[in-house]
XYZ file of C-alpha atoms in Angstrom:
237
model
C 23.485 -11.421 -2.136
C 21.652 -13.177 -4.944
C 21.581 -11.691 -8.425
C 18.765 -12.443 -10.847
C 21.021 -14.615 -12.983
C 21.781 -16.887 -10.007
C 18.245 -18.158 -9.379
C 16.639 -20.322 -12.050
C 13.314 -19.211 -13.450
C 10.284 -21.455 -13.331
C 6.552 -21.458 -12.721
C 6.013 -24.997 -11.404
C 6.625 -24.232 -7.719
C 3.919 -25.237 -5.267
C 1.895 -22.972 -3.005
C 4.019 -24.114 -0.073
C 7.021 -22.384 -1.655
C 5.320 -18.985 -1.856
C 7.123 -17.529 1.150
C 10.590 -18.638 0.041
C 9.806 -17.477 -3.494
C 8.904 -14.043 -2.166
C 12.068 -13.865 -0.084
C 14.198 -14.867 -3.068
C 12.496 -12.217 -5.178
C 13.175 -9.602 -2.519
C 16.867 -10.525 -2.341
C 17.259 -10.540 -6.105
C 15.648 -7.143 -6.573
C 17.532 -5.628 -3.647
C 20.854 -6.889 -5.007
C 20.175 -5.510 -8.476
C 19.123 -2.116 -7.112
C 22.123 -1.835 -4.779
C 24.535 -2.828 -7.537
C 22.763 -0.316 -9.845
C 22.047 -3.058 -12.395
C 18.593 -1.511 -11.997
C 19.542 2.125 -12.466
C 18.366 4.914 -10.133
C 15.118 6.415 -11.378
C 14.395 3.605 -13.850
C 10.809 2.408 -14.277
C 10.011 -1.043 -12.882
C 7.450 -2.429 -15.312
C 5.815 -5.421 -13.645
C 5.258 -7.578 -16.717
C 8.768 -6.953 -18.018
C 10.330 -7.800 -14.637
C 8.129 -10.887 -14.266
C 9.533 -12.240 -17.538
C 13.099 -11.175 -16.688
C 13.086 -12.820 -13.263
C 10.775 -15.715 -14.126
C 8.305 -14.973 -11.364
C 4.620 -14.144 -10.917
C 3.201 -10.652 -10.565
C 2.007 -11.129 -6.955
C 5.359 -11.997 -5.302
C 7.012 -9.361 -7.497
C 4.580 -6.688 -6.361
C 5.030 -7.751 -2.724
C 8.817 -7.496 -3.015
C 8.604 -4.049 -4.595
C 6.292 -2.921 -1.804
C 8.823 -4.007 0.826
C 11.643 -2.247 -1.008
C 9.523 0.893 -1.147
C 9.286 0.715 2.643
C 13.091 0.523 2.746
C 13.468 3.632 0.573
C 14.962 1.791 -2.425
C 11.823 1.889 -4.589
C 9.253 4.639 -5.145
C 5.541 3.873 -5.600
C 3.973 6.390 -7.997
C 0.211 6.866 -7.935
C -1.349 5.369 -11.071
C 2.148 4.820 -12.533
C 3.481 1.781 -10.691
C 7.011 1.467 -9.341
C 10.342 3.140 -10.034
C 13.834 2.666 -8.575
C 14.400 5.438 -6.051
C 16.319 8.312 -7.657
C 19.579 9.694 -6.269
C 20.432 13.288 -5.419
C 22.990 15.234 -3.439
C 20.285 16.342 -0.992
C 19.197 12.744 -0.363
C 22.808 11.624 0.079
C 23.490 14.321 2.673
C 20.258 13.534 4.483
C 20.911 9.812 4.841
C 24.589 10.406 5.742
C 23.473 12.656 8.585
C 20.838 10.211 9.817
C 23.271 7.305 9.528
C 25.776 9.085 11.752
C 23.156 9.839 14.398
C 21.511 6.406 14.292
C 24.718 4.329 14.394
C 26.223 6.356 17.239
C 22.994 5.987 19.211
C 22.910 2.235 18.566
C 26.569 1.862 19.549
C 26.017 3.742 22.795
C 23.121 1.427 23.667
C 25.200 -1.606 22.650
C 27.811 -0.778 25.284
C 25.082 -0.876 27.935
C 24.325 -4.491 26.988
C 27.703 -5.768 25.778
C 28.477 -9.377 26.717
C 30.703 -12.303 25.731
C 28.370 -13.324 22.906
C 28.738 -9.855 21.351
C 32.520 -10.213 21.549
C 32.346 -13.616 19.867
C 30.118 -12.398 17.057
C 32.325 -9.340 16.537
C 35.408 -11.565 16.143
C 33.604 -13.728 13.572
C 32.370 -10.699 11.611
C 35.782 -9.021 11.661
C 37.522 -12.201 10.475
C 35.074 -12.444 7.552
C 35.685 -8.817 6.652
C 39.465 -9.275 6.654
C 39.104 -11.798 3.805
C 37.387 -9.148 1.690
C 39.248 -6.142 3.062
C 39.966 -3.215 0.769
C 43.626 -2.365 0.342
C 45.252 0.833 -0.798
C 45.923 0.573 -4.513
C 43.601 -2.411 -5.032
C 41.709 -1.424 -8.155
C 39.226 -4.294 -8.212
C 35.540 -3.306 -8.069
C 33.608 -3.167 -4.827
C 31.883 -6.554 -4.908
C 28.772 -8.012 -3.312
C 31.028 -10.182 -1.097
C 32.943 -7.122 0.150
C 29.743 -5.231 0.848
C 28.108 -8.186 2.630
C 31.111 -8.617 4.940
C 31.295 -4.860 5.499
C 27.583 -4.648 6.283
C 27.765 -7.634 8.645
C 30.625 -6.084 10.589
C 28.826 -2.768 11.044
C 25.511 -4.365 11.980
C 27.145 -6.826 14.393
C 28.857 -3.914 16.148
C 25.467 -2.284 16.688
C 23.465 -5.454 17.326
C 23.834 -5.456 21.115
C 21.692 -2.298 21.263
C 18.687 -4.664 21.637
C 16.393 -2.316 19.685
C 14.812 -3.983 16.645
C 13.431 -0.624 15.493
C 16.806 1.119 15.637
C 18.531 -1.826 13.954
C 16.003 -1.774 11.118
C 16.696 1.924 10.584
C 20.455 1.297 10.588
C 20.113 -1.556 8.076
C 17.912 0.491 5.745
C 20.275 3.461 5.821
C 23.311 1.235 5.286
C 21.742 -0.186 2.117
C 20.924 3.274 0.798
C 24.457 4.504 1.498
C 25.863 1.398 -0.203
C 24.047 2.271 -3.426
C 25.662 5.714 -3.434
C 29.034 4.112 -2.666
C 28.733 1.779 -5.651
C 27.936 4.767 -7.893
C 30.687 7.018 -6.525
C 33.547 4.635 -5.702
C 34.021 2.100 -8.498
C 36.977 0.246 -6.951
C 38.061 -0.902 -3.516
C 41.167 1.276 -3.684
C 39.021 4.225 -2.642
C 38.200 2.433 0.610
C 41.746 1.265 1.339
C 42.717 4.261 3.442
C 39.841 3.843 5.888
C 39.479 0.055 6.001
C 41.824 -0.226 8.971
C 39.327 1.839 10.965
C 37.289 -1.330 11.440
C 40.131 -3.006 13.326
C 40.523 -0.044 15.670
C 36.774 0.169 16.237
C 36.615 -3.559 17.021
C 39.540 -3.341 19.457
C 37.897 -0.461 21.314
C 34.644 -2.429 21.517
C 36.388 -5.524 22.919
C 38.119 -3.518 25.650
C 34.818 -1.739 26.432
C 36.202 1.712 25.716
C 32.913 3.390 24.926
C 34.133 6.905 24.189
C 37.053 5.825 22.008
C 34.845 3.428 20.069
C 32.225 6.115 19.447
C 34.880 8.622 18.364
C 36.451 6.092 15.997
C 33.098 5.165 14.476
C 32.185 8.827 14.042
C 35.490 9.548 12.285
C 35.029 6.512 10.053
C 31.496 7.445 9.019
C 32.351 11.089 8.403
C 35.336 10.121 6.241
C 33.316 7.508 4.338
C 30.572 10.028 3.659
C 33.129 12.615 2.520
C 34.685 10.151 0.063
C 31.316 9.376 -1.470
C 30.264 13.004 -1.857
C 33.602 14.085 -3.302
C 33.530 11.353 -5.944
C 29.913 11.346 -7.024
C 28.246 13.369 -9.742
C 24.571 13.739 -10.534
C 22.948 14.145 -13.949
C 21.524 17.562 -13.079
C 25.019 18.825 -12.204
C 26.810 17.688 -15.381
């Protein structure tokens, strides 16, 4: 993902660059929200952000509108935009929906599994291995780890052939990731369940639907448990 310090500011871009400028703005804001550089609940003042990111108000407003549709930003009537807050109730809600949505997508994926799915799964798993969490590894969860992790999960589900379901899965994954970054500061927390991905991938390649679904369910339940056990909210402290 692209952080706001990685893209140079400037106002001399042509009209033809408007679409790419908007996409870059969306990626930069999303990355900063998911990493919590933009803290949950914080106000997103348009003029301040425009100066910080070196971008115009219109593409900034468009990006915030898209992120609001993804559940990462809240639009407040007459008050502008705010980073979506976090709460235990919201965490439990999205964990439950994630479990249901990913298991549904995986079941549909097995109905349409083919050699191209196998190939893409191998590529995604190989990329994840390079960023794999290990027990005792106390380095922070990085954007590279999360990108490889996200790609592996979404590739597993991608054969479901439902753009609507995939969009839901992607949105929920991003929202869960934000909670994970808050609750689990280092990769060592994920070390004990990282090997699940290998077992899930093996079951997918041998077309063992029930085993693959059971493994994914166990993985998601354990991941959700780790997050909830290690997170605290301001109202509870």
